[in-house]
Amino acid sequence: MTLVLSCATQDYLVQACDRRLITNRGDLVDDNANKAVLFTNRLAFSYTGLANIGSERTDLWLTKTLAALPTGSLSDAIRAVRSKATEAFKHISLPSGLKRHAFVGAGWTRARVEEPLQPLLCLVSNFHDRQGETFAEDRDEFTTVVQILSSKNQLGFLAIGQALPGNRHTVLWRNLRRCAQHKVSPNLLVRFLVDEITEVSNSNKAVGRGILSVVLPRSIADSHEVVVVGGSPVPGMATFQYYPADRHDGIVYGPNVAGPGFGATNFRAGNL
């Protein structure tokens, strides 16, 4: 089970997750597996839990689920992931405790067309209740938890998957809150999330050092053109950054991208 960190401010959505896959016994399977999917310019999704749903890689399953939608509605996307996951997990034969799975999202939404955009964080999980509390065991039915930030709230934060040890959750939240209050560049938000995952990986072998971060600015949420750029966050662009686990082999990996009727997967660039 990986570690997914998501934060939402009034200007930016930032999400970071490690790329490690392990077996139920803790054996390493893959240290560079994609777990991130962007849905148009509105939503960043990552997952923690099973690497495959049925016979399909989970990131591909999620991309296809989102690409099958007729519109870019966030509420429809979240409902589709919940219902499709609930149906799929009924057919997965694993002992209780080995099917814990969650999709974590950070997105832009609005209550009505004429109202301004609001940042949200969402959780589609089979081991959380509707208040976000953890169940003792996983369940076949997935539950949705949505947190929408009002204009008075400067920060939303979710840490899902492997636990942050000690008081690190509190310290990280305080640092992110200061960034949000002072409206600093999203580069610093990314840095805090990436550094935290790296720190956890030093003591928790279920978390890898290879990391992918994504940033979705408010300013592009209504754009019908989906363009994702690799590199440091820049105004008016959806961006991602790849942090290799150890020695960089010259290949840069990116998230999958989906929208109504289309999907793009297996992004690689560089010295192929």
PDB file of C-alpha atoms in Angstrom:
ATOM      1  CA  MET A   1       0.000   0.000   0.000  1.00  0.00           C
ATOM      2  CA  THR A   2       1.435   3.271  -1.133  1.00  0.00           C
ATOM      3  CA  LEU A   3       1.314   6.764   0.372  1.00  0.00           C
ATOM      4  CA  VAL A   4      -0.794   9.439  -1.328  1.00  0.00           C
ATOM      5  CA  LEU A   5      -0.571  13.043  -0.098  1.00  0.00           C
ATOM      6  CA  SER A   6      -3.046  15.604  -1.426  1.00  0.00           C
ATOM      7  CA  CYS A   7      -3.503  19.273  -0.611  1.00  0.00           C
ATOM      8  CA  ALA A   8      -5.944  21.852  -1.884  1.00  0.00           C
ATOM      9  CA  THR A   9      -5.655  25.628  -1.612  1.00  0.00           C
ATOM     10  CA  GLN A  10      -7.810  28.329  -3.146  1.00  0.00           C
ATOM     11  CA  ASP A  11      -5.387  28.561  -6.097  1.00  0.00           C
ATOM     12  CA  TYR A  12      -3.806  25.133  -6.570  1.00  0.00           C
ATOM     13  CA  LEU A  13      -4.393  21.418  -6.189  1.00  0.00           C
ATOM     14  CA  VAL A  14      -1.276  19.374  -5.482  1.00  0.00           C
ATOM     15  CA  GLN A  15      -0.991  15.607  -5.200  1.00  0.00           C
ATOM     16  CA  ALA A  16       2.029  13.333  -4.782  1.00  0.00           C
ATOM     17  CA  CYS A  17       2.356   9.563  -4.460  1.00  0.00           C
ATOM     18  CA  ASP A  18       5.131   7.021  -4.476  1.00  0.00           C
ATOM     19  CA  ARG A  19       5.394   4.429  -7.274  1.00  0.00           C
ATOM     20  CA  ARG A  20       6.247   1.229  -5.384  1.00  0.00           C
ATOM     21  CA  LEU A  21       4.292  -2.027  -5.683  1.00  0.00           C
ATOM     22  CA  ILE A  22       4.819  -4.836  -3.174  1.00  0.00           C
ATOM     23  CA  THR A  23       3.237  -8.223  -2.552  1.00  0.00           C
ATOM     24  CA  ASN A  24       1.092  -8.989   0.489  1.00  0.00           C
ATOM     25  CA  ARG A  25       4.250 -10.409   2.087  1.00  0.00           C
ATOM     26  CA  GLY A  26       6.173  -7.200   1.478  1.00  0.00           C
ATOM     27  CA  ASP A  27       8.253  -8.398  -1.485  1.00  0.00           C
ATOM     28  CA  LEU A  28       9.091  -5.771  -4.096  1.00  0.00           C
ATOM     29  CA  VAL A  29       7.234  -6.168  -7.406  1.00  0.00           C
ATOM     30  CA  ASP A  30       7.848  -2.843  -9.142  1.00  0.00           C
ATOM     31  CA  ASP A  31       9.465   0.374  -7.951  1.00  0.00           C
ATOM     32  CA  ASN A  32       8.223   2.517 -10.818  1.00  0.00           C
ATOM     33  CA  ALA A  33       4.519   1.818 -11.319  1.00  0.00           C
ATOM     34  CA  ASN A  34       2.140   4.615 -12.265  1.00  0.00           C
ATOM     35  CA  LYS A  35      -0.705   5.317  -9.829  1.00  0.00           C
ATOM     36  CA  ALA A  36      -1.795   8.776 -11.019  1.00  0.00           C
ATOM     37  CA  VAL A  37      -4.597   9.693 -13.438  1.00  0.00           C
ATOM     38  CA  LEU A  38      -5.730  13.197 -14.413  1.00  0.00           C
ATOM     39  CA  PHE A  39      -9.363  13.724 -15.417  1.00  0.00           C
ATOM     40  CA  THR A  40      -9.459  16.737 -17.771  1.00  0.00           C
ATOM     41  CA  ASN A  41      -8.123  19.856 -16.015  1.00  0.00           C
ATOM     42  CA  ARG A  42     -10.403  19.329 -13.056  1.00  0.00           C
ATOM     43  CA  LEU A  43      -9.319  16.280 -11.064  1.00  0.00           C
ATOM     44  CA  ALA A  44      -6.139  14.472 -10.017  1.00  0.00           C
ATOM     45  CA  PHE A  45      -6.644  10.876  -8.896  1.00  0.00           C
ATOM     46  CA  SER A  46      -4.182   8.433  -7.327  1.00  0.00           C
ATOM     47  CA  TYR A  47      -4.727   5.105  -5.641  1.00  0.00           C
ATOM     48  CA  THR A  48      -3.406   3.038  -2.776  1.00  0.00           C
ATOM     49  CA  GLY A  49      -4.100  -0.671  -2.503  1.00  0.00           C
ATOM     50  CA  LEU A  50      -4.388  -3.353  -5.175  1.00  0.00           C
ATOM     51  CA  ALA A  51      -2.126  -3.048  -8.219  1.00  0.00           C
ATOM     52  CA  ASN A  52      -4.680  -4.828 -10.384  1.00  0.00           C
ATOM     53  CA  ILE A  53      -8.458  -4.825 -10.544  1.00  0.00           C
ATOM     54  CA  GLY A  54      -9.393  -8.097 -12.145  1.00  0.00           C
ATOM     55  CA  SER A  55      -6.857  -8.724 -14.900  1.00  0.00           C
ATOM     56  CA  GLU A  56      -6.142  -5.045 -15.516  1.00  0.00           C
ATOM     57  CA  ARG A  57      -3.607  -2.665 -14.018  1.00  0.00           C
ATOM     58  CA  THR A  58      -5.423  -0.363 -11.620  1.00  0.00           C
ATOM     59  CA  ASP A  59      -4.230   2.847 -13.294  1.00  0.00           C
ATOM     60  CA  LEU A  60      -5.519   1.564 -16.653  1.00  0.00           C
ATOM     61  CA  TRP A  61      -8.813   0.470 -15.069  1.00  0.00           C
ATOM     62  CA  LEU A  62      -9.252   3.953 -13.592  1.00  0.00           C
ATOM     63  CA  THR A  63      -8.344   5.673 -16.873  1.00  0.00           C
ATOM     64  CA  LYS A  64     -10.877   3.585 -18.819  1.00  0.00           C
ATOM     65  CA  THR A  65     -13.577   4.189 -16.196  1.00  0.00           C
ATOM     66  CA  LEU A  66     -13.127   7.951 -16.483  1.00  0.00           C
ATOM     67  CA  ALA A  67     -12.772   7.939 -20.281  1.00  0.00           C
ATOM     68  CA  ALA A  68     -16.134   6.141 -20.590  1.00  0.00           C
ATOM     69  CA  LEU A  69     -17.975   9.115 -19.097  1.00  0.00           C
ATOM     70  CA  PRO A  70     -20.042  11.287 -21.454  1.00  0.00           C
ATOM     71  CA  THR A  71     -19.125  14.574 -19.739  1.00  0.00           C
ATOM     72  CA  GLY A  72     -16.408  16.092 -17.557  1.00  0.00           C
ATOM     73  CA  SER A  73     -18.637  16.271 -14.478  1.00  0.00           C
ATOM     74  CA  LEU A  74     -16.672  15.667 -11.277  1.00  0.00           C
ATOM     75  CA  SER A  75     -19.682  14.310  -9.423  1.00  0.00           C
ATOM     76  CA  ASP A  76     -20.323  11.825 -12.240  1.00  0.00           C
ATOM     77  CA  ALA A  77     -16.647  10.821 -12.221  1.00  0.00           C
ATOM     78  CA  ILE A  78     -16.591  10.173  -8.482  1.00  0.00           C
ATOM     79  CA  ARG A  79     -19.878   8.232  -8.619  1.00  0.00           C
ATOM     80  CA  ALA A  80     -18.627   6.132 -11.527  1.00  0.00           C
ATOM     81  CA  VAL A  81     -15.405   5.194  -9.740  1.00  0.00           C
ATOM     82  CA  ARG A  82     -17.352   4.227  -6.601  1.00  0.00           C
ATOM     83  CA  SER A  83     -19.978   2.111  -8.390  1.00  0.00           C
ATOM     84  CA  LYS A  84     -17.540   0.428 -10.789  1.00  0.00           C
ATOM     85  CA  ALA A  85     -15.081  -0.349  -7.983  1.00  0.00           C
ATOM     86  CA  THR A  86     -17.847  -1.771  -5.778  1.00  0.00           C
ATOM     87  CA  GLU A  87     -18.944  -4.083  -8.596  1.00  0.00           C
ATOM     88  CA  ALA A  88     -15.392  -5.140  -9.501  1.00  0.00           C
ATOM     89  CA  PHE A  89     -14.312  -5.905  -5.937  1.00  0.00           C
ATOM     90  CA  LYS A  90     -17.237  -8.306  -5.450  1.00  0.00           C
ATOM     91  CA  HIS A  91     -15.418 -10.606  -7.857  1.00  0.00           C
ATOM     92  CA  ILE A  92     -11.953 -10.344  -6.295  1.00  0.00           C
ATOM     93  CA  SER A  93     -11.261 -13.420  -4.153  1.00  0.00           C
ATOM     94  CA  LEU A  94      -8.846 -12.339  -1.454  1.00  0.00           C
ATOM     95  CA  PRO A  95      -9.008 -12.810   2.320  1.00  0.00           C
ATOM     96  CA  SER A  96     -10.336  -9.960   4.438  1.00  0.00           C
ATOM     97  CA  GLY A  97      -7.588  -7.458   5.119  1.00  0.00           C
ATOM     98  CA  LEU A  98      -5.928  -7.936   1.733  1.00  0.00           C
ATOM     99  CA  LYS A  99      -8.444  -5.943  -0.330  1.00  0.00           C
ATOM    100  CA  ARG A 100      -7.966  -2.530   1.300  1.00  0.00           C
ATOM    101  CA  HIS A 101      -8.141   0.004  -1.490  1.00  0.00           C
ATOM    102  CA  ALA A 102      -8.753   3.725  -1.934  1.00  0.00           C
ATOM    103  CA  PHE A 103      -8.831   6.220  -4.766  1.00  0.00           C
ATOM    104  CA  VAL A 104      -7.835   9.714  -3.646  1.00  0.00           C
ATOM    105  CA  GLY A 105      -8.828  12.799  -5.611  1.00  0.00           C
ATOM    106  CA  ALA A 106      -8.154  16.534  -5.598  1.00  0.00           C
ATOM    107  CA  GLY A 107     -10.397  18.576  -7.875  1.00  0.00           C
ATOM    108  CA  TRP A 108     -12.199  21.781  -8.799  1.00  0.00           C
ATOM    109  CA  THR A 109     -15.987  21.913  -8.576  1.00  0.00           C
ATOM    110  CA  ARG A 110     -18.866  24.361  -8.363  1.00  0.00           C
ATOM    111  CA  ALA A 111     -22.322  23.966  -6.860  1.00  0.00           C
ATOM    112  CA  ARG A 112     -24.004  25.751  -9.783  1.00  0.00           C
ATOM    113  CA  VAL A 113     -22.853  27.025 -13.165  1.00  0.00           C
ATOM    114  CA  GLU A 114     -22.977  30.668 -12.077  1.00  0.00           C
ATOM    115  CA  GLU A 115     -20.999  30.097  -8.867  1.00  0.00           C
ATOM    116  CA  PRO A 116     -17.191  30.237  -8.503  1.00  0.00           C
ATOM    117  CA  LEU A 117     -14.985  27.192  -8.469  1.00  0.00           C
ATOM    118  CA  GLN A 118     -14.218  25.534  -5.164  1.00  0.00           C
ATOM    119  CA  PRO A 119     -11.380  23.121  -4.360  1.00  0.00           C
ATOM    120  CA  LEU A 120     -12.315  19.676  -3.113  1.00  0.00           C
ATOM    121  CA  LEU A 121     -10.650  16.555  -1.772  1.00  0.00           C
ATOM    122  CA  CYS A 122     -12.358  13.212  -2.151  1.00  0.00           C
ATOM    123  CA  LEU A 123     -11.866   9.640  -1.052  1.00  0.00           C
ATOM    124  CA  VAL A 124     -13.438   6.569  -2.663  1.00  0.00           C
ATOM    125  CA  SER A 125     -12.534   3.755  -0.302  1.00  0.00           C
ATOM    126  CA  ASN A 126     -13.559   0.320   0.924  1.00  0.00           C
ATOM    127  CA  PHE A 127     -11.946   0.821   4.342  1.00  0.00           C
ATOM    128  CA  HIS A 128     -13.318   4.247   5.351  1.00  0.00           C
ATOM    129  CA  ASP A 129     -16.784   5.269   6.504  1.00  0.00           C
ATOM    130  CA  ARG A 130     -18.632   8.390   5.331  1.00  0.00           C
ATOM    131  CA  GLN A 131     -16.843  10.499   7.964  1.00  0.00           C
ATOM    132  CA  GLY A 132     -13.443   9.295   6.780  1.00  0.00           C
ATOM    133  CA  GLU A 133     -12.842   7.043   9.783  1.00  0.00           C
ATOM    134  CA  THR A 134     -11.027   3.774   9.103  1.00  0.00           C
ATOM    135  CA  PHE A 135     -12.793   0.416   9.260  1.00  0.00           C
ATOM    136  CA  ALA A 136     -11.085  -2.459  11.032  1.00  0.00           C
ATOM    137  CA  GLU A 137     -11.541  -4.574   7.869  1.00  0.00           C
ATOM    138  CA  ASP A 138     -12.004  -3.833   4.185  1.00  0.00           C
ATOM    139  CA  ARG A 139     -15.431  -4.166   2.601  1.00  0.00           C
ATOM    140  CA  ASP A 140     -16.675  -4.933  -0.900  1.00  0.00           C
ATOM    141  CA  GLU A 141     -18.747  -1.746  -1.008  1.00  0.00           C
ATOM    142  CA  PHE A 142     -16.872   1.499  -1.581  1.00  0.00           C
ATOM    143  CA  THR A 143     -17.779   4.681   0.272  1.00  0.00           C
ATOM    144  CA  THR A 144     -17.328   8.258  -0.904  1.00  0.00           C
ATOM    145  CA  VAL A 145     -16.040  11.044   1.322  1.00  0.00           C
ATOM    146  CA  VAL A 146     -15.931  14.578  -0.127  1.00  0.00           C
ATOM    147  CA  GLN A 147     -14.497  17.695   1.500  1.00  0.00           C
ATOM    148  CA  ILE A 148     -15.263  20.983  -0.286  1.00  0.00           C
ATOM    149  CA  LEU A 149     -13.316  24.041   0.831  1.00  0.00           C
ATOM    150  CA  SER A 150     -15.304  27.206   1.291  1.00  0.00           C
ATOM    151  CA  SER A 151     -13.702  30.543   0.417  1.00  0.00           C
ATOM    152  CA  LYS A 152     -12.885  30.996   4.119  1.00  0.00           C
ATOM    153  CA  ASN A 153     -10.768  27.829   4.278  1.00  0.00           C
ATOM    154  CA  GLN A 154      -7.196  28.161   3.049  1.00  0.00           C
ATOM    155  CA  LEU A 155      -6.166  24.498   3.094  1.00  0.00           C
ATOM    156  CA  GLY A 156      -7.475  20.974   2.683  1.00  0.00           C
ATOM    157  CA  PHE A 157      -5.137  18.031   3.283  1.00  0.00           C
ATOM    158  CA  LEU A 158      -5.395  14.231   3.010  1.00  0.00           C
ATOM    159  CA  ALA A 159      -2.785  11.580   3.780  1.00  0.00           C
ATOM    160  CA  ILE A 160      -4.024   8.143   2.698  1.00  0.00           C
ATOM    161  CA  GLY A 161      -2.276   4.770   2.656  1.00  0.00           C
ATOM    162  CA  GLN A 162       0.791   4.202   4.789  1.00  0.00           C
ATOM    163  CA  ALA A 163       0.781   6.174   8.031  1.00  0.00           C
ATOM    164  CA  LEU A 164       2.854   9.262   8.744  1.00  0.00           C
ATOM    165  CA  PRO A 165       4.830   8.405  11.891  1.00  0.00           C
ATOM    166  CA  GLY A 166       4.720  10.347  15.139  1.00  0.00           C
ATOM    167  CA  ASN A 167       3.628  13.954  14.835  1.00  0.00           C
ATOM    168  CA  ARG A 168       4.674  14.283  11.195  1.00  0.00           C
ATOM    169  CA  HIS A 169       1.062  14.641  10.031  1.00  0.00           C
ATOM    170  CA  THR A 170       0.582  17.675  12.289  1.00  0.00           C
ATOM    171  CA  VAL A 171       3.906  19.255  11.319  1.00  0.00           C
ATOM    172  CA  LEU A 172       3.252  18.788   7.603  1.00  0.00           C
ATOM    173  CA  TRP A 173      -0.245  20.220   7.890  1.00  0.00           C
ATOM    174  CA  ARG A 174       1.109  23.320   9.677  1.00  0.00           C
ATOM    175  CA  ASN A 175       3.750  23.869   6.996  1.00  0.00           C
ATOM    176  CA  LEU A 176       1.196  23.518   4.207  1.00  0.00           C
ATOM    177  CA  ARG A 177      -1.186  25.866   5.996  1.00  0.00           C
ATOM    178  CA  ARG A 178       1.507  28.554   6.216  1.00  0.00           C
ATOM    179  CA  CYS A 179       2.124  28.171   2.482  1.00  0.00           C
ATOM    180  CA  ALA A 180      -1.586  28.541   1.742  1.00  0.00           C
ATOM    181  CA  GLN A 181      -1.982  31.559   4.009  1.00  0.00           C
ATOM    182  CA  HIS A 182       0.917  33.364   2.340  1.00  0.00           C
ATOM    183  CA  LYS A 183      -0.093  32.207  -1.176  1.00  0.00           C
ATOM    184  CA  VAL A 184       3.395  30.965  -1.950  1.00  0.00           C
ATOM    185  CA  SER A 185       4.353  29.269  -5.200  1.00  0.00           C
ATOM    186  CA  PRO A 186       3.031  25.707  -5.604  1.00  0.00           C
ATOM    187  CA  ASN A 187       6.673  24.648  -5.936  1.00  0.00           C
ATOM    188  CA  LEU A 188       6.962  24.788  -2.153  1.00  0.00           C
ATOM    189  CA  LEU A 189       3.766  22.765  -1.669  1.00  0.00           C
ATOM    190  CA  VAL A 190       5.170  20.105  -3.996  1.00  0.00           C
ATOM    191  CA  ARG A 191       8.465  20.123  -2.157  1.00  0.00           C
ATOM    192  CA  PHE A 192       6.826  19.541   1.234  1.00  0.00           C
ATOM    193  CA  LEU A 193       4.769  16.596  -0.070  1.00  0.00           C
ATOM    194  CA  VAL A 194       7.663  14.975  -1.936  1.00  0.00           C
ATOM    195  CA  ASP A 195      10.064  15.408   0.987  1.00  0.00           C
ATOM    196  CA  GLU A 196       7.514  13.843   3.345  1.00  0.00           C
ATOM    197  CA  ILE A 197       7.069  10.751   1.182  1.00  0.00           C
ATOM    198  CA  THR A 198      10.854  10.440   0.866  1.00  0.00           C
ATOM    199  CA  GLU A 199      11.253  10.689   4.643  1.00  0.00           C
ATOM    200  CA  VAL A 200       8.602   8.023   5.266  1.00  0.00           C
ATOM    201  CA  SER A 201      10.279   5.716   2.732  1.00  0.00           C
ATOM    202  CA  ASN A 202      13.455   5.749   4.840  1.00  0.00           C
ATOM    203  CA  SER A 203      11.714   3.799   7.608  1.00  0.00           C
ATOM    204  CA  ASN A 204       8.771   2.158   5.806  1.00  0.00           C
ATOM    205  CA  LYS A 205       9.732  -0.241   3.027  1.00  0.00           C
ATOM    206  CA  ALA A 206       6.156  -0.302   1.708  1.00  0.00           C
ATOM    207  CA  VAL A 207       6.739   3.251   0.466  1.00  0.00           C
ATOM    208  CA  GLY A 208       9.078   3.841  -2.462  1.00  0.00           C
ATOM    209  CA  ARG A 209      11.450   6.697  -3.163  1.00  0.00           C
ATOM    210  CA  GLY A 210      10.247   7.107  -6.733  1.00  0.00           C
ATOM    211  CA  ILE A 211       7.527   9.791  -6.670  1.00  0.00           C
ATOM    212  CA  LEU A 212       5.187  11.528  -9.092  1.00  0.00           C
ATOM    213  CA  SER A 213       3.599  14.890  -8.271  1.00  0.00           C
ATOM    214  CA  VAL A 214       0.892  16.777 -10.165  1.00  0.00           C
ATOM    215  CA  VAL A 215      -0.363  20.373  -9.924  1.00  0.00           C
ATOM    216  CA  LEU A 216      -3.717  21.655 -11.217  1.00  0.00           C
ATOM    217  CA  PRO A 217      -4.167  25.462 -11.010  1.00  0.00           C
ATOM    218  CA  ARG A 218      -7.605  26.995 -10.594  1.00  0.00           C
ATOM    219  CA  SER A 219      -7.008  29.120 -13.695  1.00  0.00           C
ATOM    220  CA  ILE A 220      -7.211  26.147 -16.119  1.00  0.00           C
ATOM    221  CA  ALA A 221     -10.153  24.285 -14.574  1.00  0.00           C
ATOM    222  CA  ASP A 222     -12.685  25.537 -17.134  1.00  0.00           C
ATOM    223  CA  SER A 223     -10.473  25.067 -20.179  1.00  0.00           C
ATOM    224  CA  HIS A 224     -11.667  22.469 -22.692  1.00  0.00           C
ATOM    225  CA  GLU A 225      -8.120  21.960 -23.933  1.00  0.00           C
ATOM    226  CA  VAL A 226      -6.226  19.417 -21.833  1.00  0.00           C
ATOM    227  CA  VAL A 227      -2.476  20.058 -21.895  1.00  0.00           C
ATOM    228  CA  VAL A 228      -0.147  18.558 -19.282  1.00  0.00           C
ATOM    229  CA  VAL A 229       3.474  19.663 -19.101  1.00  0.00           C
ATOM    230  CA  GLY A 230       6.385  17.968 -17.372  1.00  0.00           C
ATOM    231  CA  GLY A 231       8.466  20.183 -15.095  1.00  0.00           C
ATOM    232  CA  SER A 232       8.131  22.679 -12.289  1.00  0.00           C
ATOM    233  CA  PRO A 233       4.689  24.256 -11.779  1.00  0.00           C
ATOM    234  CA  VAL A 234       4.006  27.237 -14.031  1.00  0.00           C
ATOM    235  CA  PRO A 235       0.989  29.570 -14.029  1.00  0.00           C
ATOM    236  CA  GLY A 236      -1.873  28.501 -16.235  1.00  0.00           C
ATOM    237  CA  MET A 237      -0.665  24.955 -16.902  1.00  0.00           C
ATOM    238  CA  ALA A 238      -1.294  21.486 -15.522  1.00  0.00           C
ATOM    239  CA  THR A 239       2.121  20.097 -14.640  1.00  0.00           C
ATOM    240  CA  PHE A 240       3.754  16.952 -13.300  1.00  0.00           C
ATOM    241  CA  GLN A 241       7.189  16.173 -11.904  1.00  0.00           C
ATOM    242  CA  TYR A 242       8.854  12.769 -11.774  1.00  0.00           C
ATOM    243  CA  TYR A 243      11.352  12.006  -9.017  1.00  0.00           C
ATOM    244  CA  PRO A 244      13.312   8.785  -9.691  1.00  0.00           C
ATOM    245  CA  ALA A 245      13.923   6.363  -6.848  1.00  0.00           C
ATOM    246  CA  ASP A 246      17.695   6.246  -7.209  1.00  0.00           C
ATOM    247  CA  ARG A 247      19.929   6.824 -10.212  1.00  0.00           C
ATOM    248  CA  HIS A 248      18.094   8.595 -13.033  1.00  0.00           C
ATOM    249  CA  ASP A 249      18.156   6.593 -16.283  1.00  0.00           C
ATOM    250  CA  GLY A 250      17.121   9.562 -18.405  1.00  0.00           C
ATOM    251  CA  ILE A 251      13.480   8.470 -18.724  1.00  0.00           C
ATOM    252  CA  VAL A 252      10.724  10.707 -17.388  1.00  0.00           C
ATOM    253  CA  TYR A 253       7.359   9.165 -16.473  1.00  0.00           C
ATOM    254  CA  GLY A 254       4.047  10.965 -16.235  1.00  0.00           C
ATOM    255  CA  PRO A 255       0.442  10.391 -15.212  1.00  0.00           C
ATOM    256  CA  ASN A 256      -2.330   8.910 -17.315  1.00  0.00           C
ATOM    257  CA  VAL A 257      -4.828  11.444 -18.662  1.00  0.00           C
ATOM    258  CA  ALA A 258      -8.544  10.884 -19.293  1.00  0.00           C
ATOM    259  CA  GLY A 259     -11.544  12.870 -20.416  1.00  0.00           C
ATOM    260  CA  PRO A 260     -14.941  12.186 -21.941  1.00  0.00           C
ATOM    261  CA  GLY A 261     -14.255   9.696 -24.729  1.00  0.00           C
ATOM    262  CA  PHE A 262     -10.455   9.682 -24.557  1.00  0.00           C
ATOM    263  CA  GLY A 263      -7.548   8.394 -22.509  1.00  0.00           C
ATOM    264  CA  ALA A 264      -3.753   8.530 -22.724  1.00  0.00           C
ATOM    265  CA  THR A 265      -1.611   6.028 -20.802  1.00  0.00           C
ATOM    266  CA  ASN A 266       1.957   4.827 -20.250  1.00  0.00           C
ATOM    267  CA  PHE A 267       3.618   8.218 -20.658  1.00  0.00           C
ATOM    268  CA  ARG A 268       7.388   7.989 -21.056  1.00  0.00           C
ATOM    269  CA  ALA A 269       9.844  10.495 -22.492  1.00  0.00           C
ATOM    270  CA  GLY A 270      13.590  10.845 -22.733  1.00  0.00           C
ATOM    271  CA  ASN A 271      16.300   8.279 -23.387  1.00  0.00           C
ATOM    272  CA  LEU A 272      14.017   5.391 -24.440  1.00  0.00           C
TER     273      LEU A 272
END
